[in-house]
């Protein structure tokens, strides 16, 4: 186990709704990154949070937003859900300042938009 | 988004055979990571490489960081049925917020 936990594990939402996904990072890690993985594809970087601030963003629209809390846990919020938002959403934690840039992943949240 | 060139896309082998897969990039990376992902699960880190030319083993797995820093390979020796899954390479450029750039994955099937 990586020590990174995500909730919920599965979720079904209707187009137009909003969703919040949660991630608890591994102990000692201060950086959380979120990825979207469509079926049969590699993960795509959404954004990264370091010490409660956004620290880089991929090619995703503003309706994808996030938060990081003082305990380094994080949320991913998606507004106005579209059918194409259906994917596995992965959270990864790492220690940004350490010599190692390994990222450890949670089990993911499977989001289905209908 | 940016992705690495990972090959082969899929492999179907007999138990006991060795496997080799590789990733190439047009950009230089400071770190190469290899992950395995089972269906419906998050990727699990197998091997991390930090220096050009580095060769690292983890059990039956061996990975190398290419000298040019633009490529890496992963070898699996004496494959077993539980090696089945999708293997991803990922590169990390320290100047790019340390985000991971991923390959499209190699799907491995092992026939017992």
XYZ file of C-alpha atoms in Angstrom:
226
model
C 0.000 0.000 0.000
C 1.177 3.511 -0.834
C -0.543 5.327 2.036
C -2.436 7.490 -0.470
C -6.185 7.106 -0.106
C -8.906 8.419 -2.360
C -12.637 8.672 -1.874
C -15.057 7.703 -3.113
C -13.851 4.720 -5.142
C -16.749 4.888 -7.576
C -19.209 7.623 -8.440
C -22.014 8.135 -10.925
C -23.123 11.665 -11.743
C -25.478 13.281 -14.222
C -24.277 15.677 -16.903
C -24.267 19.245 -15.579
C -23.770 18.247 -11.964
C -20.765 19.040 -9.808
C -18.450 16.533 -8.127
C -15.809 16.633 -5.381
C -13.133 13.965 -5.125
C -10.872 13.634 -2.114
C -7.309 12.499 -1.516
C -5.221 11.946 1.584
C -1.535 12.081 0.840
C 1.200 9.842 2.184
C 2.657 10.876 5.516
C 5.538 13.293 5.040
C 4.502 14.309 1.523
C 3.595 17.944 0.898
C 2.724 17.795 -2.796
C -0.390 16.375 -4.377
C -0.972 15.956 -8.104
C -4.214 15.011 -9.823
C -4.456 13.038 -13.050
C -7.288 12.038 -15.346
C -7.011 8.650 -17.014
C -9.429 7.779 -19.775
C -9.968 4.138 -20.644
C -6.973 2.726 -22.518
C -4.911 5.875 -22.090
C -2.090 7.012 -19.884
C -2.797 9.494 -17.086
C -3.085 13.160 -18.053
C -1.854 15.801 -15.617
C -4.625 18.080 -14.307
C -2.809 20.147 -11.684
C -0.490 20.006 -8.722
C -0.736 21.544 -5.255
C 2.205 22.382 -3.059
C 1.712 23.903 0.366
C -1.912 24.780 -0.355
C -1.229 26.601 -3.625
C -1.602 25.506 -7.216
C 1.859 24.719 -8.571
C 1.301 23.904 -12.204
C -1.671 23.047 -14.358
C -2.255 20.869 -17.386
C -4.544 21.506 -20.323
C -7.849 21.365 -18.442
C -10.611 24.003 -18.377
C -11.304 26.198 -15.333
C -14.271 24.052 -14.299
C -11.598 21.707 -12.944
C -10.440 23.233 -9.690
C -8.731 22.050 -6.546
C -7.775 22.708 -2.989
C -5.035 21.568 -0.669
C -5.488 21.723 3.079
C -2.938 22.372 5.850
C -2.623 18.634 6.442
C -1.739 18.307 2.698
C -4.887 16.412 1.819
C -6.557 17.632 -1.339
C -9.814 17.920 -3.236
C -10.550 17.945 -6.928
C -13.751 19.720 -7.943
C -15.336 19.476 -11.347
C -18.277 21.702 -12.252
C -20.769 21.357 -15.083
C -19.876 17.727 -15.701
C -19.695 16.525 -19.282
C -19.918 12.980 -20.588
C -16.227 13.085 -21.556
C -15.307 13.677 -17.911
C -15.974 9.987 -17.324
C -12.578 8.574 -16.330
C -10.409 7.241 -13.526
C -9.164 10.179 -11.455
C -5.848 9.543 -9.788
C -4.182 11.390 -6.960
C -0.444 11.153 -6.404
C 1.579 12.448 -3.499
C 5.254 13.282 -3.435
C 7.772 15.336 -1.534
C 8.525 18.263 -3.791
C 11.759 19.270 -2.135
C 13.269 15.856 -1.663
C 15.930 14.386 -3.950
C 13.515 11.744 -5.100
C 10.653 12.696 -7.349
C 8.767 9.462 -6.974
C 5.034 9.900 -6.935
C 2.845 7.405 -5.139
C -0.692 6.919 -6.329
C -3.985 6.181 -4.676
C -6.342 3.564 -6.052
C -8.294 6.180 -7.980
C -11.902 7.293 -8.191
C -13.891 5.933 -11.112
C -16.265 8.706 -12.229
C -19.058 7.914 -14.642
C -21.088 10.793 -16.083
C -24.423 9.823 -17.610
C -1.105 16.644 -23.637
C 2.509 15.631 -24.015
C 3.152 11.912 -24.006
C 6.123 9.613 -24.336
C 6.561 7.043 -27.096
C 6.220 3.674 -25.425
C 6.551 0.344 -27.225
C 5.359 -2.217 -27.779
C 1.716 -1.317 -27.266
C 0.887 -4.882 -26.214
C 2.605 -8.210 -25.724
C 1.342 -11.758 -25.382
C 3.970 -14.159 -24.093
C 4.395 -17.587 -22.558
C 5.105 -17.978 -18.871
C 8.856 -18.083 -18.296
C 9.756 -15.825 -21.195
C 11.620 -12.560 -20.795
C 9.968 -9.265 -21.700
C 11.408 -5.967 -22.829
C 9.677 -2.629 -23.328
C 10.989 0.878 -23.833
C 10.127 4.548 -23.843
C 11.585 7.383 -25.845
C 11.163 11.115 -25.688
C 12.147 14.155 -27.670
C 12.875 15.905 -24.368
C 15.482 15.264 -21.711
C 14.267 13.995 -18.358
C 15.963 14.021 -14.983
C 14.037 11.038 -13.690
C 12.446 8.007 -15.275
C 9.798 6.013 -13.454
C 8.216 2.691 -14.326
C 4.741 1.826 -13.028
C 2.422 -1.173 -13.266
C -1.314 -0.690 -13.255
C -3.937 -3.366 -12.728
C -7.485 -2.765 -14.018
C -9.396 -0.248 -11.923
C -6.402 0.433 -9.684
C -3.897 3.223 -9.389
C -0.380 2.799 -10.834
C 2.145 1.160 -8.542
C 5.757 2.328 -8.693
C 8.153 -0.440 -9.771
C 11.487 1.272 -10.365
C 12.795 4.846 -10.202
C 15.888 5.982 -12.111
C 17.726 9.224 -11.359
C 20.998 9.232 -13.300
C 21.861 8.775 -16.966
C 23.210 5.284 -17.502
C 21.780 4.019 -14.209
C 20.763 0.355 -14.205
C 18.449 -0.677 -11.365
C 16.841 -3.987 -10.480
C 13.798 -4.861 -8.421
C 13.517 -8.638 -8.243
C 12.947 -9.933 -11.761
C 12.608 -6.386 -13.079
C 15.514 -4.377 -14.454
C 15.331 -0.855 -15.831
C 17.889 1.488 -17.318
C 18.069 5.253 -17.705
C 19.399 5.948 -21.199
C 22.694 7.787 -21.649
C 21.038 10.484 -23.743
C 18.417 10.968 -20.952
C 15.740 10.651 -23.641
C 14.949 6.978 -23.230
C 14.535 4.125 -20.795
C 13.804 0.426 -20.950
C 12.246 -2.110 -18.612
C 13.010 -5.825 -18.706
C 11.081 -8.548 -16.918
C 12.821 -11.902 -16.666
C 11.129 -15.293 -16.341
C 7.596 -13.883 -16.535
C 4.831 -15.308 -14.352
C 1.035 -14.973 -14.637
C 0.850 -12.211 -12.014
C 2.995 -9.999 -14.267
C -0.144 -9.392 -16.314
C -1.114 -5.738 -16.394
C -0.314 -2.451 -18.054
C 3.166 -1.046 -17.660
C 3.702 2.695 -17.933
C 6.852 4.728 -18.194
C 6.850 8.274 -16.887
C 9.442 11.005 -17.165
C 9.994 13.840 -14.751
C 11.632 17.104 -15.672
C 12.656 19.014 -12.561
C 11.949 22.286 -14.347
C 8.365 21.358 -15.139
C 6.768 21.425 -11.688
C 7.872 17.798 -11.375
C 4.736 16.666 -13.170
C 4.886 13.240 -14.727
C 4.817 12.856 -18.493
C 3.452 9.408 -19.333
C 3.751 6.835 -22.061
C 0.578 5.215 -23.407
C 1.381 1.933 -21.700
C 2.359 -1.602 -22.657
C -0.317 -4.195 -22.039
C 1.231 -7.511 -21.018
C -0.582 -10.837 -21.183
C 1.118 -14.015 -19.919
C -0.063 -17.432 -21.007
C 0.470 -19.991 -18.205
